Coordinates of N, CA and C in Angstrom, one line a residue:
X1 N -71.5 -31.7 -42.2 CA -70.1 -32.1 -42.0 C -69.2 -30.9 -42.0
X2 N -68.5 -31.2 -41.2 CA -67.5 -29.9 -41.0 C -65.7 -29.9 -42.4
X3 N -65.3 -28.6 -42.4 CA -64.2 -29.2 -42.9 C -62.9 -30.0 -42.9
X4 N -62.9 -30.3 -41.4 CA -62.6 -31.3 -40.7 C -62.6 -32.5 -40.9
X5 N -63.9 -33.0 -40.7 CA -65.0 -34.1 -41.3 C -64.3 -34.6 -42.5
X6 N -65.0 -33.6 -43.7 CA -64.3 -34.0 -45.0 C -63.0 -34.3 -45.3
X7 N -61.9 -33.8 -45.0 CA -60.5 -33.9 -44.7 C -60.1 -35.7 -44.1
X8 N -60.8 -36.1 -42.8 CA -60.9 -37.0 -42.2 C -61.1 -38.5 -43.2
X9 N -62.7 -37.9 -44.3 CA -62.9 -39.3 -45.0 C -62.2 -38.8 -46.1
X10 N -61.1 -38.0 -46.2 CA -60.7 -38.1 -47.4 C -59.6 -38.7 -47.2
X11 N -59.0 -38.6 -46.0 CA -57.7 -39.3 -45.9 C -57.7 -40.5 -45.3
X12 N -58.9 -41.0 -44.7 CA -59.2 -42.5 -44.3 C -59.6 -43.3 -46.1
X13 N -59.9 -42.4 -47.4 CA -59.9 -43.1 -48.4 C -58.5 -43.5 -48.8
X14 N -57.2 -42.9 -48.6 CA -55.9 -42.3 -48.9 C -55.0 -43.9 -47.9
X15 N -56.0 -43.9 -47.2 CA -55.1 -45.3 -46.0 C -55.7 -46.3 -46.4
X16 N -57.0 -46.5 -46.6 CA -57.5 -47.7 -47.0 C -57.6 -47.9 -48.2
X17 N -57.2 -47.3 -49.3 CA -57.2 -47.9 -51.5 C -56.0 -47.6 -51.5
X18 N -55.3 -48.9 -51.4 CA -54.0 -48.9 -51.7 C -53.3 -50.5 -52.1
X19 N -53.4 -50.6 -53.2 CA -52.6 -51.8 -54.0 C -51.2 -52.7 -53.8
X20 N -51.5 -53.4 -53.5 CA -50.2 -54.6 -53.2 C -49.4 -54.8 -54.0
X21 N -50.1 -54.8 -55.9 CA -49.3 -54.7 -57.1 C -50.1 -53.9 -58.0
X22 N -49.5 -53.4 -58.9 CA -50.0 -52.2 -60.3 C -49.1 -52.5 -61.4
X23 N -50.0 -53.3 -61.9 CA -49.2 -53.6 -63.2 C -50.2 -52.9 -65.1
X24 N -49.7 -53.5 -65.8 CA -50.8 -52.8 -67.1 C -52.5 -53.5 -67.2
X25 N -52.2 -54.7 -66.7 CA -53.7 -55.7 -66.7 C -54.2 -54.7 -65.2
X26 N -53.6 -54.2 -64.4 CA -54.5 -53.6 -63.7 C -55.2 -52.7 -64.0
X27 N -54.2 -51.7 -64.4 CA -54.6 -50.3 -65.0 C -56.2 -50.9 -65.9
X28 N -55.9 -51.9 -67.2 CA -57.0 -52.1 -68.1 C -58.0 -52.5 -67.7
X29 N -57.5 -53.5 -66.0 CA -59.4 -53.6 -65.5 C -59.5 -52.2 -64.8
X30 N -58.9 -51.7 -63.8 CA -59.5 -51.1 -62.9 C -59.9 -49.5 -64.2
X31 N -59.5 -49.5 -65.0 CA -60.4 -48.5 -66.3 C -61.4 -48.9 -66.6
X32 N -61.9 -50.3 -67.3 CA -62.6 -51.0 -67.7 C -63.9 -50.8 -66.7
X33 N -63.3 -51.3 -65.4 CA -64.6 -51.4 -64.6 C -64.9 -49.3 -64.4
X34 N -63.8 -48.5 -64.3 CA -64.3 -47.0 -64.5 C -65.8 -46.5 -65.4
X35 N -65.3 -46.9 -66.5 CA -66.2 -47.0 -68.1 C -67.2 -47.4 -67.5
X36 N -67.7 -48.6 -66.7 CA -68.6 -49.5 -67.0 C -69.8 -48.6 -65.9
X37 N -68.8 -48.4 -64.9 CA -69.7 -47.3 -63.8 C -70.2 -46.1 -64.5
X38 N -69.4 -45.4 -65.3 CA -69.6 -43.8 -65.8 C -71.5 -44.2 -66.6
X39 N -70.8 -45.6 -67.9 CA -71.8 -45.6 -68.5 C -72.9 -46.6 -68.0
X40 N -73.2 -47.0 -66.8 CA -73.9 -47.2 -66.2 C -75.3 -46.0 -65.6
X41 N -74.1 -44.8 -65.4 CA -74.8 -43.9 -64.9 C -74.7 -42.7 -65.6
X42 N -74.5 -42.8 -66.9 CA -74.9 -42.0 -68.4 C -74.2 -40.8 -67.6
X43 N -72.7 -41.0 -67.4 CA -72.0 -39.9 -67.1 C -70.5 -40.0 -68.1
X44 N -70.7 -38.4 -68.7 CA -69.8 -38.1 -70.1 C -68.3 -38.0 -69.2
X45 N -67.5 -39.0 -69.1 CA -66.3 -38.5 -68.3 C -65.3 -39.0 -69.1
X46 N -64.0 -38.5 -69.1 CA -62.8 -39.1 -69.3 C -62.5 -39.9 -68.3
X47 N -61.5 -40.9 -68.5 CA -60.8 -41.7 -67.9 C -59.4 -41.7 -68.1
X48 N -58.4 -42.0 -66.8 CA -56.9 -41.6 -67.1 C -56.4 -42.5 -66.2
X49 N -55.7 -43.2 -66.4 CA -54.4 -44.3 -66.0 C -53.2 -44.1 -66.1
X50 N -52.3 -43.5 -64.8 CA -51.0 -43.5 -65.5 C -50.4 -43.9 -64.2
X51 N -49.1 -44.5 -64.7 CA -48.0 -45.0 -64.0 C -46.2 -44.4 -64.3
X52 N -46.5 -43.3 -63.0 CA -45.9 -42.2 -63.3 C -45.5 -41.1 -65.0
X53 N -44.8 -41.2 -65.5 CA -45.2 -40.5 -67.1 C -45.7 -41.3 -68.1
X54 N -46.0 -42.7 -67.6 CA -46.7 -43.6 -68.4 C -48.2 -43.6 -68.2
X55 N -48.9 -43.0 -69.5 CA -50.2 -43.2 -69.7 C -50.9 -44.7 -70.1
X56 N -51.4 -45.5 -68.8 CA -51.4 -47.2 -69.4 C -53.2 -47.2 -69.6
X57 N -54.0 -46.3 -69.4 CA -55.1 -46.5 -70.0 C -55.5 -44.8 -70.5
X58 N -56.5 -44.8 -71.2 CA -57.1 -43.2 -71.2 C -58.7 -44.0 -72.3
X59 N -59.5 -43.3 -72.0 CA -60.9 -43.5 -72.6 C -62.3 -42.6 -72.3
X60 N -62.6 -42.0 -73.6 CA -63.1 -40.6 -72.8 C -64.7 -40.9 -74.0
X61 N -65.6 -40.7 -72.7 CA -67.2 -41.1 -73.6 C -67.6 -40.0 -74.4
X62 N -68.6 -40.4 -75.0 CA -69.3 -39.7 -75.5 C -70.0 -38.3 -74.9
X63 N -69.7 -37.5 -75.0 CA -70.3 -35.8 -74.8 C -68.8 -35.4 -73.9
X64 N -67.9 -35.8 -73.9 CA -66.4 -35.1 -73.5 C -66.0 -34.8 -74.1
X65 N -64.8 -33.8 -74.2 CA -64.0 -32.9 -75.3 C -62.1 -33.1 -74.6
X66 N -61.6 -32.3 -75.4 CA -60.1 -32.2 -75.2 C -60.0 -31.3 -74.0
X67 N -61.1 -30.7 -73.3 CA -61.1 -30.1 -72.4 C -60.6 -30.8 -70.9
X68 N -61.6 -32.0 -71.2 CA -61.5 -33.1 -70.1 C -60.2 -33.5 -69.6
X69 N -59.3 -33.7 -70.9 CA -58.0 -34.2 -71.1 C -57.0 -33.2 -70.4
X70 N -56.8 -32.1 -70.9 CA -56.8 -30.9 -70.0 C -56.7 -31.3 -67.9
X71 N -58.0 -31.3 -68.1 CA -58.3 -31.2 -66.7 C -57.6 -32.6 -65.8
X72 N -57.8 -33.4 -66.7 CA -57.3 -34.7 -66.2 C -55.4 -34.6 -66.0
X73 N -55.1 -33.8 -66.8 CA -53.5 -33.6 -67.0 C -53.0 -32.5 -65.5
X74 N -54.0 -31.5 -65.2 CA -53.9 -31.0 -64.4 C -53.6 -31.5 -63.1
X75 N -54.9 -32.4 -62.9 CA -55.3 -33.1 -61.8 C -53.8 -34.3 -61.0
X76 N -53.8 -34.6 -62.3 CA -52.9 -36.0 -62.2 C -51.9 -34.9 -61.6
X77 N -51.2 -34.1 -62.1 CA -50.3 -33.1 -61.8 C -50.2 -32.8 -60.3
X78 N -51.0 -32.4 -59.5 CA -51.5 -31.9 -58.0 C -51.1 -33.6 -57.6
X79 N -51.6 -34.7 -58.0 CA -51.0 -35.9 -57.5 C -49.6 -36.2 -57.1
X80 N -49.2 -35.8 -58.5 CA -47.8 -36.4 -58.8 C -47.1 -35.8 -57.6
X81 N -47.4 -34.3 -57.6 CA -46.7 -33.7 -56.8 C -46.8 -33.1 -55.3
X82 N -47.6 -33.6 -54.6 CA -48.4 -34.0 -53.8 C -48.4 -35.0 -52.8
X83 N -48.2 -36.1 -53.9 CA -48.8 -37.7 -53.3 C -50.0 -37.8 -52.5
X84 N -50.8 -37.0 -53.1 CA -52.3 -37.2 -52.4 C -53.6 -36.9 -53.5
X85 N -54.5 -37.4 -52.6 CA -55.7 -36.6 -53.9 C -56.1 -35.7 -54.3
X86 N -56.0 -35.3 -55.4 CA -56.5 -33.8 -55.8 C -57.4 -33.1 -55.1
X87 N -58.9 -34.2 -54.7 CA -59.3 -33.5 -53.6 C -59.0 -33.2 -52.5
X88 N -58.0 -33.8 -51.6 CA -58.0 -33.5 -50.4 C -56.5 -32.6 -50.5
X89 N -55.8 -32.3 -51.3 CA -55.2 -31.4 -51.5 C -56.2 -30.2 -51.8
X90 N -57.2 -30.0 -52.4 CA -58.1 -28.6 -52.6 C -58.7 -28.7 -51.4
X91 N -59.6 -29.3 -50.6 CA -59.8 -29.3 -49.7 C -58.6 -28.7 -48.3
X92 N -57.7 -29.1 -48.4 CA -56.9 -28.5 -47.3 C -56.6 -27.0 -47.3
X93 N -56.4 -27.1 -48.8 CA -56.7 -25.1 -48.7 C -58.1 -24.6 -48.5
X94 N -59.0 -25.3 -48.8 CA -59.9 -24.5 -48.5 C -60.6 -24.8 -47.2
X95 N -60.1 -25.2 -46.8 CA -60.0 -25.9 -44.7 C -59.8 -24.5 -44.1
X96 N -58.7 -23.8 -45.1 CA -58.0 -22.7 -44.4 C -58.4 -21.2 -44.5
X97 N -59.4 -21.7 -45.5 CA -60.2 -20.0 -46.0 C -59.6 -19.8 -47.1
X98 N -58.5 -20.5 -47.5 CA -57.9 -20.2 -49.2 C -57.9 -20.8 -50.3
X99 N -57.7 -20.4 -51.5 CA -57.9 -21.4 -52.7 C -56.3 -21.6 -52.6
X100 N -56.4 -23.0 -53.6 CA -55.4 -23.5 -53.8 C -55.1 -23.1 -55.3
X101 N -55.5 -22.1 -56.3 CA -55.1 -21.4 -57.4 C -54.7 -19.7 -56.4
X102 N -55.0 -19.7 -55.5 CA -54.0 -18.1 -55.0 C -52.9 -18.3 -54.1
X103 N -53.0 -19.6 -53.4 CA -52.1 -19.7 -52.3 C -51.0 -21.0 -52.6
X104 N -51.1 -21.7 -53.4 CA -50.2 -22.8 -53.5 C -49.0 -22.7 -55.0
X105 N -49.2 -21.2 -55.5 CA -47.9 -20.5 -56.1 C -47.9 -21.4 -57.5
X106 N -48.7 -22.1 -57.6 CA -48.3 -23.1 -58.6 C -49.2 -22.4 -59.8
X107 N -48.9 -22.5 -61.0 CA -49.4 -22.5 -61.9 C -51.2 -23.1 -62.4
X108 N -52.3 -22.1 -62.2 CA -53.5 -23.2 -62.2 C -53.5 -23.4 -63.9
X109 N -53.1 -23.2 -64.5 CA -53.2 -24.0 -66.1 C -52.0 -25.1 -66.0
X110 N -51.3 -24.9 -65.2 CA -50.8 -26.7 -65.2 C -51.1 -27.3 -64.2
X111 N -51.8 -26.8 -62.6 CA -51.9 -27.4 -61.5 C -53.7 -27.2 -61.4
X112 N -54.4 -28.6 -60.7 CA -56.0 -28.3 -60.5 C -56.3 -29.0 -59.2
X113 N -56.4 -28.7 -58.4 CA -56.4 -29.2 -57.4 C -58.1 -29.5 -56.8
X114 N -59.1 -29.9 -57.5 CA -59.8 -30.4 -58.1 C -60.4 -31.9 -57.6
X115 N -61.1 -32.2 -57.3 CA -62.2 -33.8 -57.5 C -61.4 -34.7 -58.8
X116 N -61.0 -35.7 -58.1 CA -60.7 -36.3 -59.6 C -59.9 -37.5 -59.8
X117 N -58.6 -36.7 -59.5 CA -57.4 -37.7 -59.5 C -56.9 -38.4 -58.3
X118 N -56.7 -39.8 -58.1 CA -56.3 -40.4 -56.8 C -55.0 -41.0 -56.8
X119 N -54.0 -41.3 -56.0 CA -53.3 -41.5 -56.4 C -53.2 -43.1 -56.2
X120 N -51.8 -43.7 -57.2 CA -51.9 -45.2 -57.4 C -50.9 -45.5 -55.8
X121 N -51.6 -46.2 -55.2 CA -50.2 -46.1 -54.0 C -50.0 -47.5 -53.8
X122 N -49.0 -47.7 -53.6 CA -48.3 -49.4 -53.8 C -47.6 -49.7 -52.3
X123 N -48.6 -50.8 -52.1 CA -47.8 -50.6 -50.3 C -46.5 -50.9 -50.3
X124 N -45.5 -50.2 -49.1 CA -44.5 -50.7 -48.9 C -43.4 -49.4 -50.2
X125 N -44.3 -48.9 -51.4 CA -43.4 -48.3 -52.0 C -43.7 -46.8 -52.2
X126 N -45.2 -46.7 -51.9 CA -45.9 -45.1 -52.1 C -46.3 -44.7 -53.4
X127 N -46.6 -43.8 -53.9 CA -47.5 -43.7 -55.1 C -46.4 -43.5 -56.4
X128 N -46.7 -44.5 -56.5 CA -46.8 -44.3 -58.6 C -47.3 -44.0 -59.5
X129 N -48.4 -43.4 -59.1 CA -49.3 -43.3 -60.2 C -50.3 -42.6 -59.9
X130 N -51.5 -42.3 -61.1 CA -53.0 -41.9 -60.4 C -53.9 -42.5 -61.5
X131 N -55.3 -42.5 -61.4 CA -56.5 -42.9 -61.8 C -57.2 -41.8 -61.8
X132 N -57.8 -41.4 -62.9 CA -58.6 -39.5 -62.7 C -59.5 -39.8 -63.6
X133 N -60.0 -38.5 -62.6 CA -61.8 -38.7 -63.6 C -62.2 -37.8 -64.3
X134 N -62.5 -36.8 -65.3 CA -63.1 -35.6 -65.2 C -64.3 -35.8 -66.2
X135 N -64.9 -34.9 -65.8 CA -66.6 -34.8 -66.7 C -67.7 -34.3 -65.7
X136 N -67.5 -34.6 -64.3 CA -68.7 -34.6 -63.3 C -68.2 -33.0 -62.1
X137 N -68.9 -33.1 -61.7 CA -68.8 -32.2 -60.9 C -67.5 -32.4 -59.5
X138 N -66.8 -31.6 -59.1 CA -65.1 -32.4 -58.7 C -65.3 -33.2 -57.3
X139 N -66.7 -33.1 -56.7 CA -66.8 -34.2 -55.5 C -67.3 -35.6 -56.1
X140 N -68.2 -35.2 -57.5 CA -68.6 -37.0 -57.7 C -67.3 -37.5 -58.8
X141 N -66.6 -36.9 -59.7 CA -65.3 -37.3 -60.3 C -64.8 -38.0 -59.2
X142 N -64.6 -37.6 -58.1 CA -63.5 -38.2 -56.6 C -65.0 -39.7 -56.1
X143 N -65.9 -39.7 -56.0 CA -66.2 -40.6 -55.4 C -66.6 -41.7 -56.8
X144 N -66.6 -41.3 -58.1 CA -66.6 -42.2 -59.2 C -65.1 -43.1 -58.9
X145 N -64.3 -42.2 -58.7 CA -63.0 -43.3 -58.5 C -63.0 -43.8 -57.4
X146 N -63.7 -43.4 -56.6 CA -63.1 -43.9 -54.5 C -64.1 -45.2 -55.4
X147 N -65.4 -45.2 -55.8 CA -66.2 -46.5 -55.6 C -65.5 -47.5 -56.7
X148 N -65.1 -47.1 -58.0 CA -64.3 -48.2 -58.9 C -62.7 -48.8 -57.5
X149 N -62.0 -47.7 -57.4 CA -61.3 -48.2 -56.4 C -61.6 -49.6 -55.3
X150 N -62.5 -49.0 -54.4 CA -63.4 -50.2 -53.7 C -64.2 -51.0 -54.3
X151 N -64.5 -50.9 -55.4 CA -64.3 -52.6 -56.1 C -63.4 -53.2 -56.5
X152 N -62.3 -52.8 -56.9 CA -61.6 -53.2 -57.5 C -60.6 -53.9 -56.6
X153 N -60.3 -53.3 -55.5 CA -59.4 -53.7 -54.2 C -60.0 -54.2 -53.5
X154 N -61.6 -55.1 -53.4 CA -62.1 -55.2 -52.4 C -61.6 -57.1 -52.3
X155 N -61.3 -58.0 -51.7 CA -60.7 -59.4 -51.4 C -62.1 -59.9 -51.9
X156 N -61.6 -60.7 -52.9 CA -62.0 -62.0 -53.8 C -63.1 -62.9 -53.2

């Protein structure tokens, strides 16, 4: 796959996970079912829910630290400001031959532009929010959330 390619399914995930409503019972399942995937697959990750400066879930397993927390604060961060996914914001710099800690001026101890964080996007209103993962390596953090995502939005 080219970086192209990658760019392409990251922003075909970006058009197709996107919520009609996001309320707090969302946040607690669509965490709930996060947890259930990580510890399904004996993976140490934090979990992060927020709706804009509102943190509506957080749950971080066993073999994670305050580091995670960290990273997840980062990540969310490149969201917020952004409105896209952490990955496909790091990805686009590096599309270009550059990192996004040399080229995007921002601060990398408050900005990570990183596998992880996705954003909560509410049709008709655009993102509110994000759902982030950290503990795994920053392409499977991003597909732990794409696949909780597509279950979670998938029609009844």
């Amino acid at each position: 796959m080219t970086a192209a390619d990658d760019i392409a399914t990251l922003e075909e995930h970006e058009r197709r996970l996107v919520f009609d409503r996001f309320g707090n019972e969302d946040a607690w399942e669509l965490g709930t079912l996060l947890v259930e995937l990580a510890r399904e697959r004996n993976a140490a990750v934090t979990v992060s829910i927020r709706r804009g400066a509102q943190r509506l879930f957080h749950y971080a397993l066993p073999g994670t630290s305050a580091d995670n927390d960290a990273w997840l604060d980062r990540k969310c961060r490149v969201v917020e400001r952004y409105g896209e996914a952490s990955f496909l914001v790091g990805a686009r710099f590096r599309a270009k031959g550059r990192t996004f800690e040399d080229s995007s001026r921002l601060d990398p101890d408050t900005y990570a532009a990183h596998g992880g964080a996705f954003p909560v996007r509410l049709r008709g209103t655009g993102v509110i929010g994000a759902v982030a993962v950290s503990g795994l390596a920053q392409a499977d953090d991003h597909a732990l959330v794409v696949e909780a995502l597509e279950r979670f939005l998938r029609p009844a």
